[in-house]
Backbone as JSON, one array per atom type, in Angstrom:
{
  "sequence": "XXXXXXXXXXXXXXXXXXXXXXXXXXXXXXXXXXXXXXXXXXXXXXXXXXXXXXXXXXXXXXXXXXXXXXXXXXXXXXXXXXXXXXXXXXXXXXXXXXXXXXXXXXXXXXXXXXXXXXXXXXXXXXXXXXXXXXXXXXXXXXXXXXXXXXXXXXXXXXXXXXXXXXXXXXXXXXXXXXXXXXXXXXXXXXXXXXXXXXXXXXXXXXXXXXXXXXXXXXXXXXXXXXXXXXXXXXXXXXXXXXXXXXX",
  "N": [[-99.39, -9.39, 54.35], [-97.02, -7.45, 53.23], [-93.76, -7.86, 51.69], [-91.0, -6.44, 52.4], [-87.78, -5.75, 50.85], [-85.01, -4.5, 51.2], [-81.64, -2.73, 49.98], [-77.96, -2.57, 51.09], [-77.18, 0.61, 52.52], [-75.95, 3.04, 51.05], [-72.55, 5.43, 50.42], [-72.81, 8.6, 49.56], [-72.34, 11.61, 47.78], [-74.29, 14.46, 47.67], [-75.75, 17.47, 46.5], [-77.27, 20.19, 48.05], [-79.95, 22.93, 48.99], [-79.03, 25.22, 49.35], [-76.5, 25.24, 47.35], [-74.71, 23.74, 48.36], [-72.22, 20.95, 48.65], [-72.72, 17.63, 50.29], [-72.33, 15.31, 52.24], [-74.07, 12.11, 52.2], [-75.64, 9.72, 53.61], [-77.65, 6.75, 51.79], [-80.5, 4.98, 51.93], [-82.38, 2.51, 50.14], [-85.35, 0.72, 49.54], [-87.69, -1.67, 48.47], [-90.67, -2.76, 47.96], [-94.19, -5.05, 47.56], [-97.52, -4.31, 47.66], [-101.04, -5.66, 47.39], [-100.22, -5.97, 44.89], [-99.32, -4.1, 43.66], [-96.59, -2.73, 42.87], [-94.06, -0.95, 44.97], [-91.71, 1.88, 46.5], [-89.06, 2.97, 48.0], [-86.91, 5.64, 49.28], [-84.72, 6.62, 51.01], [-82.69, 9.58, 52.99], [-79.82, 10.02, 54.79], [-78.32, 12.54, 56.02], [-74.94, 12.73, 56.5], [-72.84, 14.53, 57.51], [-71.81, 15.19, 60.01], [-71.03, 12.53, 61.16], [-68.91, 11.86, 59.14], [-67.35, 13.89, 59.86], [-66.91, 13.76, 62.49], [-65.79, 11.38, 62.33], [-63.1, 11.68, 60.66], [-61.76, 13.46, 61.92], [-61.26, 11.57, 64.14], [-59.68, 9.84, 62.88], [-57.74, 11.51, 62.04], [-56.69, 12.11, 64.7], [-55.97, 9.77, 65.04], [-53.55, 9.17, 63.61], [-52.06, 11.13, 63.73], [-51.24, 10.76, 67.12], [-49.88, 8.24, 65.84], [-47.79, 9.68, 64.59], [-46.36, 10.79, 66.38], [-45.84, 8.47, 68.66], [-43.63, 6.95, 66.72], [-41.79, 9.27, 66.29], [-41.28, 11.19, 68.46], [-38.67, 12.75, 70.21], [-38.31, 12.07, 72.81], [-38.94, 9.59, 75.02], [-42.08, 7.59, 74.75], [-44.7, 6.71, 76.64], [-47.76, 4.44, 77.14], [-50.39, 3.62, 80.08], [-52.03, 1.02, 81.84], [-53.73, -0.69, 84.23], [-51.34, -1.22, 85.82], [-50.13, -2.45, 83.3], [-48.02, -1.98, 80.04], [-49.18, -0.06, 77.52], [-49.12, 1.47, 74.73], [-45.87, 1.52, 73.73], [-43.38, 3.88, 72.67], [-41.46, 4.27, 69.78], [-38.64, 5.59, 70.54], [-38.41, 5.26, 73.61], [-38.66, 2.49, 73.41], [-35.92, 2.0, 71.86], [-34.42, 3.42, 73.55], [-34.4, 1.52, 75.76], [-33.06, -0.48, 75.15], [-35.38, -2.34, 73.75], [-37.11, -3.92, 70.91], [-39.1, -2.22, 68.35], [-42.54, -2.51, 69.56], [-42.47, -4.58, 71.12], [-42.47, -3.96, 73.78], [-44.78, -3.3, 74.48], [-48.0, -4.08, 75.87], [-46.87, -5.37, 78.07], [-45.86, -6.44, 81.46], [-45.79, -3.19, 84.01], [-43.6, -2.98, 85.39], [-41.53, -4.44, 84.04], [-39.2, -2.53, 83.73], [-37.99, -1.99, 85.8], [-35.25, -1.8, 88.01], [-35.45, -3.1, 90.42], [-37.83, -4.45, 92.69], [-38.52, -2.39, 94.72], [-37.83, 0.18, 94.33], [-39.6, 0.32, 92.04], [-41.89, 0.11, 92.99], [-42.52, 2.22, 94.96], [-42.2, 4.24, 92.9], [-44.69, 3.69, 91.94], [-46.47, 4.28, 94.62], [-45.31, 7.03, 94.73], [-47.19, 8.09, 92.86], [-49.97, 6.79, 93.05], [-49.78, 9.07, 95.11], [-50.11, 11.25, 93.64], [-50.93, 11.21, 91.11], [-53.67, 10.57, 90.96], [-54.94, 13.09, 92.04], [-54.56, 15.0, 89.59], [-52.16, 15.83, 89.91], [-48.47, 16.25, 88.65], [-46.16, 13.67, 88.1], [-43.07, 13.73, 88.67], [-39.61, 12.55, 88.25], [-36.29, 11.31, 88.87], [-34.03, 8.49, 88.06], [-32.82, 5.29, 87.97], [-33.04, 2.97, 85.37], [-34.1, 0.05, 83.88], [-32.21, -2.0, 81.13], [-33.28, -3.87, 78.65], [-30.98, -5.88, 78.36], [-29.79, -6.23, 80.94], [-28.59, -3.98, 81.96], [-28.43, -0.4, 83.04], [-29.4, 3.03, 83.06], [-29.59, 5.99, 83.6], [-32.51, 7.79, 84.01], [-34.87, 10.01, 83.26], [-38.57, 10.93, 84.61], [-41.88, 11.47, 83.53], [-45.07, 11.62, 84.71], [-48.36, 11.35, 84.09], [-51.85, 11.41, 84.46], [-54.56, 10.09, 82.53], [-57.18, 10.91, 82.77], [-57.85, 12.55, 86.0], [-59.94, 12.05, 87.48], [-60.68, 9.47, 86.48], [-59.11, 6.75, 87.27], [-59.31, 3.77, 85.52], [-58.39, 4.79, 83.0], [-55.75, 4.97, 82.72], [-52.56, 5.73, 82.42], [-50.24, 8.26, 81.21], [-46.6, 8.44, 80.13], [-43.46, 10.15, 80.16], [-40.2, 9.42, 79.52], [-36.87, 9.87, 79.36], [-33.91, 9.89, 78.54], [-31.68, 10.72, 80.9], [-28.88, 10.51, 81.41], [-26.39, 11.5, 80.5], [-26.76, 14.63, 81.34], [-26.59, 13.64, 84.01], [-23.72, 12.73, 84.68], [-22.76, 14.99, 83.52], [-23.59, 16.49, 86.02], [-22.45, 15.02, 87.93], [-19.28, 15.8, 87.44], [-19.59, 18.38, 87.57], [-19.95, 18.88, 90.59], [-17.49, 17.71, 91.26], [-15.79, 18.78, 90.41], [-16.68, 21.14, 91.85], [-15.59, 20.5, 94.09], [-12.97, 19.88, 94.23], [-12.36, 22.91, 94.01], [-12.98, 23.56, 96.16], [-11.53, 22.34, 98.08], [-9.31, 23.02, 97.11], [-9.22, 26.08, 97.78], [-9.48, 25.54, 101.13], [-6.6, 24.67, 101.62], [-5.08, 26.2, 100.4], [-5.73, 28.57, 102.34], [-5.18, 27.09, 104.64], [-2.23, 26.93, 104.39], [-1.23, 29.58, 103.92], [-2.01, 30.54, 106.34], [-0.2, 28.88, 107.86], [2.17, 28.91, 106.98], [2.0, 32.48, 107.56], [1.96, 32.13, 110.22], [4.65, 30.78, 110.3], [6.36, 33.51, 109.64], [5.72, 35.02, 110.71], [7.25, 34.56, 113.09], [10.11, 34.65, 113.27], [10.38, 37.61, 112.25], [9.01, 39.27, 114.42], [11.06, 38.68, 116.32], [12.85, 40.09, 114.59], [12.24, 42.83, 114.19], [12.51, 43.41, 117.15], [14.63, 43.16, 117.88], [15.65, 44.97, 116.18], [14.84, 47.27, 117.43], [15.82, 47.42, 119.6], [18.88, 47.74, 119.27], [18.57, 50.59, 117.79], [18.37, 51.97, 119.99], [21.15, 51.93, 121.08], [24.18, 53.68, 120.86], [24.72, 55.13, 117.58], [25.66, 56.12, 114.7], [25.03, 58.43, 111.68], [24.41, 56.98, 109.79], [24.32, 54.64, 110.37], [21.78, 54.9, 111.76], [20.11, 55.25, 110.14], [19.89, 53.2, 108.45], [19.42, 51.25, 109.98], [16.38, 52.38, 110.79], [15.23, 51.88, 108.55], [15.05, 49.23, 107.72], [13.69, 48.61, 110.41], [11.02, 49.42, 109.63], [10.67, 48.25, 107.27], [9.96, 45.56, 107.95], [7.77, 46.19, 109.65], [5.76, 46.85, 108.08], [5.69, 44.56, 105.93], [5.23, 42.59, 108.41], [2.49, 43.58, 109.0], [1.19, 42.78, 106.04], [1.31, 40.25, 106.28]],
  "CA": [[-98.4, -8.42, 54.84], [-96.23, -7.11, 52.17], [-92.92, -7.86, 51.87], [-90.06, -5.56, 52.2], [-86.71, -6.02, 50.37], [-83.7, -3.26, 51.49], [-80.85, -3.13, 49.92], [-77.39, -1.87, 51.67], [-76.74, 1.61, 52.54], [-74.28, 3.58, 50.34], [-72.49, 6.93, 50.72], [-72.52, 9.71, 48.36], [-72.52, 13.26, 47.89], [-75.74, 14.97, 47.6], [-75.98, 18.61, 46.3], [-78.36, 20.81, 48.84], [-80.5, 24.11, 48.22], [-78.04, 26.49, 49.06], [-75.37, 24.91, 46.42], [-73.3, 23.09, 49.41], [-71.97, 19.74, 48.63], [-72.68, 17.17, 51.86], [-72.1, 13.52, 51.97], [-75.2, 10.88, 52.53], [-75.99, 7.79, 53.25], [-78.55, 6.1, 51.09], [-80.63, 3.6, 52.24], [-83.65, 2.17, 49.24], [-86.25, -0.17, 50.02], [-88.63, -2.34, 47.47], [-92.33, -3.8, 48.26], [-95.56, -4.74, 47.04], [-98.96, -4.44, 48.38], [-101.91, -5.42, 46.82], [-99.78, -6.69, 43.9], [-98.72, -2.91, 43.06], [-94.96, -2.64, 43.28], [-93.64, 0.6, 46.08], [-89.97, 2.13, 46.32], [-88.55, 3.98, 49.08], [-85.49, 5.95, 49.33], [-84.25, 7.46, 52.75], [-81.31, 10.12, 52.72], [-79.24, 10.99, 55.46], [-77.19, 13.46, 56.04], [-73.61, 11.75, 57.86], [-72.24, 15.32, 57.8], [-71.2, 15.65, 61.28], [-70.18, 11.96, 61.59], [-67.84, 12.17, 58.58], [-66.42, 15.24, 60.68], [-66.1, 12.98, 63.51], [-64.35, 10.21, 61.77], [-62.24, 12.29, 60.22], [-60.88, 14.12, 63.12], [-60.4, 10.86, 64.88], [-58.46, 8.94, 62.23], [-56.4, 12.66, 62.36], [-55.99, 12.05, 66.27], [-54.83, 8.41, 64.97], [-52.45, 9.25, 62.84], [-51.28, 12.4, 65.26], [-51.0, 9.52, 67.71], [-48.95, 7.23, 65.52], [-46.76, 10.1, 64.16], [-46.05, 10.66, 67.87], [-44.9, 7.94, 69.13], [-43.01, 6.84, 65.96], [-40.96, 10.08, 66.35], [-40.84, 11.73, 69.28], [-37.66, 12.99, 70.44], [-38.43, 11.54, 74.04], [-39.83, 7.93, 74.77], [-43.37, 8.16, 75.74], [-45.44, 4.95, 76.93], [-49.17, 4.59, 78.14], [-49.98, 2.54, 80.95], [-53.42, 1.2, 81.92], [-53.57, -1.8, 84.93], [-49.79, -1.81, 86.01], [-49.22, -2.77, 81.94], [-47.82, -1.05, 78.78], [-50.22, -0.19, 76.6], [-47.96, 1.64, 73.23], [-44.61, 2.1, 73.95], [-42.7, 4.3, 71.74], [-39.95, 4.26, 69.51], [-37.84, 6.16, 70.89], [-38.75, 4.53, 74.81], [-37.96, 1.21, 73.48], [-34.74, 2.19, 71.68], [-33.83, 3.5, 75.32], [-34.37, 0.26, 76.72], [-32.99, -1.42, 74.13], [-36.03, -2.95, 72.92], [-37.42, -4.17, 69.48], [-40.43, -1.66, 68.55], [-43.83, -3.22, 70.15], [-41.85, -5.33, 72.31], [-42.82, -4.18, 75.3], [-46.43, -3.27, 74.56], [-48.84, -5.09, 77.03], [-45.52, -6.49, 78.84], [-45.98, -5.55, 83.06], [-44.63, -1.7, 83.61], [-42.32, -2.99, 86.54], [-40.13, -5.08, 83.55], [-38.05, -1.86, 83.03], [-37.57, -1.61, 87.0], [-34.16, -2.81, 87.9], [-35.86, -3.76, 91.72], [-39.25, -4.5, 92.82], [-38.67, -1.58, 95.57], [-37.63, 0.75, 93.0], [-41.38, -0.25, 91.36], [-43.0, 0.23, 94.45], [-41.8, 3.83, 95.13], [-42.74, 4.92, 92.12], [-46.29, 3.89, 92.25], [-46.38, 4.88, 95.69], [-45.8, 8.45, 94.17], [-48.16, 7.84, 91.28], [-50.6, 6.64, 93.66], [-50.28, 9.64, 95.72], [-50.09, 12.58, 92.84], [-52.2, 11.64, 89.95], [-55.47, 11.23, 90.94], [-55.1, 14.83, 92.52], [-54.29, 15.85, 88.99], [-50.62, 16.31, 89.55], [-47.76, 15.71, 87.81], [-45.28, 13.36, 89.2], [-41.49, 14.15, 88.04], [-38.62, 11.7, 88.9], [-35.22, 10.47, 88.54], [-33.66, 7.1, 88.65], [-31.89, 4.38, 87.12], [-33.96, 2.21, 84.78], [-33.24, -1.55, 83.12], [-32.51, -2.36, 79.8], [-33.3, -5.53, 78.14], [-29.78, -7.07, 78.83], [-29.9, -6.25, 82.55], [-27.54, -2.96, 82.4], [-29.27, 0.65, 83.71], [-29.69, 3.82, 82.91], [-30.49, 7.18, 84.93], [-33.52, 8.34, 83.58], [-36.26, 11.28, 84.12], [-39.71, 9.96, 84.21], [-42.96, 12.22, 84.47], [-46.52, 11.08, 84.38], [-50.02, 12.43, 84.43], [-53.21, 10.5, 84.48], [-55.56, 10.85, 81.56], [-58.13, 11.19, 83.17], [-57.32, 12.01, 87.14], [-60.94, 11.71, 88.31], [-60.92, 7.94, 86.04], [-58.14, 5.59, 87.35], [-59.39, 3.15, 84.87], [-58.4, 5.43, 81.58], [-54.89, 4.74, 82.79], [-51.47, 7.2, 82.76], [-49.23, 8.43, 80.07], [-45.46, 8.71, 80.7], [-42.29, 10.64, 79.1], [-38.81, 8.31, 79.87], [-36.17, 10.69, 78.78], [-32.24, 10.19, 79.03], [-30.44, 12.05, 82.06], [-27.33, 10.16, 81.82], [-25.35, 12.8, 80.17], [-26.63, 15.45, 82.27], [-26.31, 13.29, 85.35], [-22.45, 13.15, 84.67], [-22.05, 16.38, 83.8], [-23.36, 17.65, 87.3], [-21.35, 14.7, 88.72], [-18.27, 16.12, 87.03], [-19.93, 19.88, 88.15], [-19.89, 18.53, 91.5], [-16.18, 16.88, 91.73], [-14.93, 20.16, 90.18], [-16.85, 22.59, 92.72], [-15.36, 20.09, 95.44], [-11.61, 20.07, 93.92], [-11.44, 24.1, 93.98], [-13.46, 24.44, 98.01], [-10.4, 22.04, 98.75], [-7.84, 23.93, 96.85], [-9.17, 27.14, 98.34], [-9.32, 25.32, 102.06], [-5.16, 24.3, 101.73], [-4.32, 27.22, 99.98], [-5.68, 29.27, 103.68], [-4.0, 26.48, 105.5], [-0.7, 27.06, 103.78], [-1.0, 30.96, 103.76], [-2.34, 30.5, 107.95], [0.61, 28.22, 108.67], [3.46, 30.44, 106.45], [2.34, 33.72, 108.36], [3.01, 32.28, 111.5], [6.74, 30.66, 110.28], [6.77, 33.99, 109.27], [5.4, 36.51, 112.12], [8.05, 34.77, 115.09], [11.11, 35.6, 113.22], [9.81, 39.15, 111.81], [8.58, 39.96, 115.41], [12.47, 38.87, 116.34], [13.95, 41.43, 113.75], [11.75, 44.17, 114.64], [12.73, 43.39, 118.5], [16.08, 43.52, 117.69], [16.11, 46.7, 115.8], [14.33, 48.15, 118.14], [17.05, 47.72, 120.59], [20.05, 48.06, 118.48], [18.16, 51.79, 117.94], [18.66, 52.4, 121.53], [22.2, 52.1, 121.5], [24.93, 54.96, 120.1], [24.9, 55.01, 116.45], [25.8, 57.04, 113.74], [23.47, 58.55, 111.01], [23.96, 56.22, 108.41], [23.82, 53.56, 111.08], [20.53, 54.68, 112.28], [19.16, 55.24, 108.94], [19.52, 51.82, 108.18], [17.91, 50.76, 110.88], [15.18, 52.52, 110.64], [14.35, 51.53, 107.11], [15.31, 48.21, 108.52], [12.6, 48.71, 111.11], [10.08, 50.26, 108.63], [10.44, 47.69, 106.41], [9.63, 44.59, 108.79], [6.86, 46.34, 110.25], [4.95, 46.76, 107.11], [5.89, 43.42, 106.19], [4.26, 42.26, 109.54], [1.26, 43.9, 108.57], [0.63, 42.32, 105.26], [0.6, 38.65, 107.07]],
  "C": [[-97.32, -8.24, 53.76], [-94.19, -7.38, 52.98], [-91.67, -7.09, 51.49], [-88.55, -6.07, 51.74], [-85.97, -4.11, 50.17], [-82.25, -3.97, 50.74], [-79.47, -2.15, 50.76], [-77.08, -0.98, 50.92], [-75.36, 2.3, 51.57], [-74.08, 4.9, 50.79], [-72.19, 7.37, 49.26], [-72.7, 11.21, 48.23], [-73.69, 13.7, 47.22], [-75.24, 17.19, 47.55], [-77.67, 19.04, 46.95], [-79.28, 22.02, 48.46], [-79.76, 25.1, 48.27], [-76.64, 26.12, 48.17], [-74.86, 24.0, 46.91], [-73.5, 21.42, 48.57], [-71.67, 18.35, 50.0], [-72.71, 15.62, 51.24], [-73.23, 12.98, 52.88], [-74.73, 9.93, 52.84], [-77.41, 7.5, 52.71], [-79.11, 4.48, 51.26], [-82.06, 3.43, 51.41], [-83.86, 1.03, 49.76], [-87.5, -0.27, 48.89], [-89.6, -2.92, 47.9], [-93.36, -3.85, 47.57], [-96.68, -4.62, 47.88], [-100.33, -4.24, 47.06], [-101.8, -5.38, 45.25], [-99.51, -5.22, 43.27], [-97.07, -2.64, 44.0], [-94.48, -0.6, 44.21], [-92.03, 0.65, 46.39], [-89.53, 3.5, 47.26], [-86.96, 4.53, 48.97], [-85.35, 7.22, 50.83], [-82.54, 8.04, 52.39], [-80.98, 10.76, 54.03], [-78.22, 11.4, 55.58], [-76.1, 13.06, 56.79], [-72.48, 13.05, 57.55], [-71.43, 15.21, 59.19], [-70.75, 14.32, 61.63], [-69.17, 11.29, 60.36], [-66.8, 12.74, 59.07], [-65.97, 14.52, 62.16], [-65.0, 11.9, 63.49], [-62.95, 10.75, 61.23], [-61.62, 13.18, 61.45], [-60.49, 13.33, 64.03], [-59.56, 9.71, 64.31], [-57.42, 10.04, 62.15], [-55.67, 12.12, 63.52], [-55.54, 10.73, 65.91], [-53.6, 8.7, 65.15], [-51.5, 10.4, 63.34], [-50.54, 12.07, 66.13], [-49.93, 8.66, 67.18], [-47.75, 7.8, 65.23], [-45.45, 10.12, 65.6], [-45.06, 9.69, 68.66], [-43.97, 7.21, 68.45], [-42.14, 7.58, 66.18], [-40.8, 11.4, 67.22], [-39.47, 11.97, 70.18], [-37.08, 12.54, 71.99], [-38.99, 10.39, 73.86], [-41.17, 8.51, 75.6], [-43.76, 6.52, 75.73], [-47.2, 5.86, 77.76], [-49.22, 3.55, 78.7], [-51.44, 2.3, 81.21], [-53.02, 0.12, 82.83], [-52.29, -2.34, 85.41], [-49.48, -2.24, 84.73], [-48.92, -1.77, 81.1], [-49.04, -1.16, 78.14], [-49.22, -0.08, 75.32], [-47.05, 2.21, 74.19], [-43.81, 2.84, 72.8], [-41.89, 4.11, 71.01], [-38.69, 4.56, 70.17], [-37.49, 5.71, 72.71], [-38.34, 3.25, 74.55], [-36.74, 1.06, 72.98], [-33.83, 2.29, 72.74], [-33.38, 2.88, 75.89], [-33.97, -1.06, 76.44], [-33.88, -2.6, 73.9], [-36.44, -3.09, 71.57], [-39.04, -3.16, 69.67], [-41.94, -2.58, 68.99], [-43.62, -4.11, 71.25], [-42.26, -5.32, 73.49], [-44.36, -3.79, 75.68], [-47.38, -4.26, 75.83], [-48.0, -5.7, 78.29], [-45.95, -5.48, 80.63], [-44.83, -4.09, 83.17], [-43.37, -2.12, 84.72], [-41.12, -4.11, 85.9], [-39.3, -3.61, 83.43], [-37.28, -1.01, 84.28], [-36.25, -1.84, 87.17], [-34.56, -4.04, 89.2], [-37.23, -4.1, 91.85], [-39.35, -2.93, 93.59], [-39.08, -0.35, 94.43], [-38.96, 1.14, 91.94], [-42.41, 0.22, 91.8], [-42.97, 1.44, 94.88], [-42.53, 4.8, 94.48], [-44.25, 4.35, 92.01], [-46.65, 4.19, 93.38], [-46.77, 6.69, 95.79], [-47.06, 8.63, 93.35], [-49.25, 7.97, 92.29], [-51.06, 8.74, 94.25], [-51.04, 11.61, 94.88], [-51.13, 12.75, 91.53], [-53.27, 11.46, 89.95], [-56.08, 12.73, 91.3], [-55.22, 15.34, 91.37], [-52.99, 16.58, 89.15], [-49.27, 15.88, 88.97], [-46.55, 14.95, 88.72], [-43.56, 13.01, 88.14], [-40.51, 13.25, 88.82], [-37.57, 11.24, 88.57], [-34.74, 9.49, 88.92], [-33.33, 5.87, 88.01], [-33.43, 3.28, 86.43], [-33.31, 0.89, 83.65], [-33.55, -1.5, 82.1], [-32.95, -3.52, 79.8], [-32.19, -6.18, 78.47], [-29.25, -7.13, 79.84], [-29.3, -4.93, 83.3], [-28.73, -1.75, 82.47], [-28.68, 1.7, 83.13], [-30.33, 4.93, 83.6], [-31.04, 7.96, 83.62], [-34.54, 9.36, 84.18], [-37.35, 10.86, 83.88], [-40.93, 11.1, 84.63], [-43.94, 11.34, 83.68], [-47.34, 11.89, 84.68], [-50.89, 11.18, 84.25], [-54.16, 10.92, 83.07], [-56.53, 11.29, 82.06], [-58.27, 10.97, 84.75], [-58.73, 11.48, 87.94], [-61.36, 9.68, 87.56], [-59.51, 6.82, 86.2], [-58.5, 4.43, 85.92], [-58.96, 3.84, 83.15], [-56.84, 5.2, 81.8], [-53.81, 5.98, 82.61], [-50.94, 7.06, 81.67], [-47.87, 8.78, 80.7], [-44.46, 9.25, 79.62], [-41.22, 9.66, 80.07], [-38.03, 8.99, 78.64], [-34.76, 10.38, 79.45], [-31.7, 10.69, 79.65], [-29.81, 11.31, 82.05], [-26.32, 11.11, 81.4], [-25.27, 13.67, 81.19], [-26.9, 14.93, 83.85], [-24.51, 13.39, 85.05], [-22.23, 13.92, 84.3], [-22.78, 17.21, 85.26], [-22.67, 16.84, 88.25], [-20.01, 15.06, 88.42], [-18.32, 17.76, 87.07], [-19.25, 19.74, 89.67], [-18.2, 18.01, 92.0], [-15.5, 18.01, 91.44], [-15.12, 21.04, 91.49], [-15.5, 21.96, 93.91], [-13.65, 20.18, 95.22], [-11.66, 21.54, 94.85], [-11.95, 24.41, 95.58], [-11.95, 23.73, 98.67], [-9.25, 22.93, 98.29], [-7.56, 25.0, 97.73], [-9.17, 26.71, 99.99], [-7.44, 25.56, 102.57], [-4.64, 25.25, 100.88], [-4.29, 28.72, 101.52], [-4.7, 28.45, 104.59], [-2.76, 26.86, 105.25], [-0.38, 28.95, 103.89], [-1.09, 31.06, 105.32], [-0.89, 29.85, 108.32], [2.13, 29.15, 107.89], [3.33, 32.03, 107.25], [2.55, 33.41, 109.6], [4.65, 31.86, 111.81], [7.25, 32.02, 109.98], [6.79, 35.38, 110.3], [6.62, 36.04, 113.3], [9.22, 34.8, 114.51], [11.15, 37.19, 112.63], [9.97, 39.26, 113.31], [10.34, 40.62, 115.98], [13.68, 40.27, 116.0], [13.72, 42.39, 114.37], [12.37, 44.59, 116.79], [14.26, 44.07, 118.78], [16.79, 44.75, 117.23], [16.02, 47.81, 116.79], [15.38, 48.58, 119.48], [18.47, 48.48, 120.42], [20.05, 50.17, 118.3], [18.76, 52.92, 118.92], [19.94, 52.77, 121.58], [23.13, 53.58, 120.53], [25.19, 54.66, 118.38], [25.05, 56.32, 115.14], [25.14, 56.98, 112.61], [23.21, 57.72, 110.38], [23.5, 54.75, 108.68], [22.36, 53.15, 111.15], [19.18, 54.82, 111.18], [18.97, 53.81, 108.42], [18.65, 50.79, 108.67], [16.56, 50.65, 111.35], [14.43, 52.08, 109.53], [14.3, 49.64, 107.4], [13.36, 47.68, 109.48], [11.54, 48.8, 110.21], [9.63, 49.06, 107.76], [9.46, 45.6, 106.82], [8.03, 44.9, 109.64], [5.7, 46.68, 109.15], [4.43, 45.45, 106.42], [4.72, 42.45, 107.4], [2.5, 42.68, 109.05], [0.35, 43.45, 107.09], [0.19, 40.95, 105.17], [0.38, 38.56, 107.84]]
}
């Protein structure tokens, strides 16, 4: 039985019949038989999984640029753990980059409840394929919190086992500016409440001696007066009863 001697595969570029330049692999093989020496050479073509490697050391490095510098924290999650946590997600949480990698996702809870809630939602939204959006205070490393926005998706909602991806984005700013929206609206509904009170309680200190005047003129009228008298009185009158009518 002759014995075969291979040596390892190499790659190299191979010129084809239509000009093209394609990358091989080369695999030669040495034997005898019958004490005459035989030499094999096998070429294949690793076109298309060049093109695969290469488009998934891209999606690496797509991947690494990603969560290196994303302007939001992102994390993946697979079994209740971290998988990569971001830069920018562990800066958040004041962690050291990788830090919280593999670490359980309910360290950055402040409660267990709190924990429980939100997978609760999770539970009920991403295997459907929906997105689950949320706000709510979240723990740093040195025990202090943070109100944060949190959405997730599933990678894959029909594969629980491919695990979820998450954004963990900063709302503390714009939580105090709509609590400082909010304390404003509520200042000016009170201003404008005690500014009616005060205008409601001034037209009536102001309608029961008016009514008075006008009562009084009205009588005074009655009696004998001369023109310049009754001209006074009437403007008198006139003037109280307009008056009246504007409170």
């Amino acid at each position: 039985m002759p014995q075969i001697q291979s040596a390892l595969p190499f790659g190299t570029i191979a010129r084809v019949d239509d000009g093209r330049s394609v990358p091989v692999e080369v695999s030669m093989g040495t034997w005898s038989a019958a004490g005459a020496p035989y030499f094999s050479l096998i070429v294949h073509d690793v076109s298309r999984r060049r093109q695969t490697e290469e488009a998934l050391e891209y999606e690496l490095r797509l991947r690494d640029v990603i969560f290196r510098h994303a302007g939001v924290g992102i994390a993946s999650k697979r079994n209740r753990r971290f998988g990569r946590v971001s830069h920018r997600c562990t800066a958040l949480l004041g962690y050291e980059d990788g830090e919280l990698d593999g670490q359980p996702a309910a360290t950055i809870y402040p409660h267990s409840s709190a924990y429980e809630a939100v997978g609760a939602m999770a539970d009920e939204l991403l295997p459907a394929g929906r997105t689950l959006d949320h706000e709510l205070f979240l723990r740093r490393k040195d025990g202090s919190t943070v109100w944060c926005r949190i959405i997730g998706r599933a990678v894959d909602p029909a594969d629980p086992g491919q695990g979820t991806i998450w954004i963990i984005d900063d709302f503390s700013d714009r939580r105090q500016r709509e609590t400082l929206l909010r304390d404003a609206r509520a200042a000016a509904e009170d201003a404008v409440r005690l500014k009616a009170e005060f205008l409601a309680n001034m037209s009536h200190e102001i309608r029961t001696p008016m009514n008075g005047i006008i009562g009084m003129t009205e009588l005074a009228l009655q009696t004998e007066l001369d023109g310049m008298q009754r001209e006074y009185l009437e403007t008198v009158q006139e003037s109280a009863q307009s008056l009246l009518v504007v409170i």
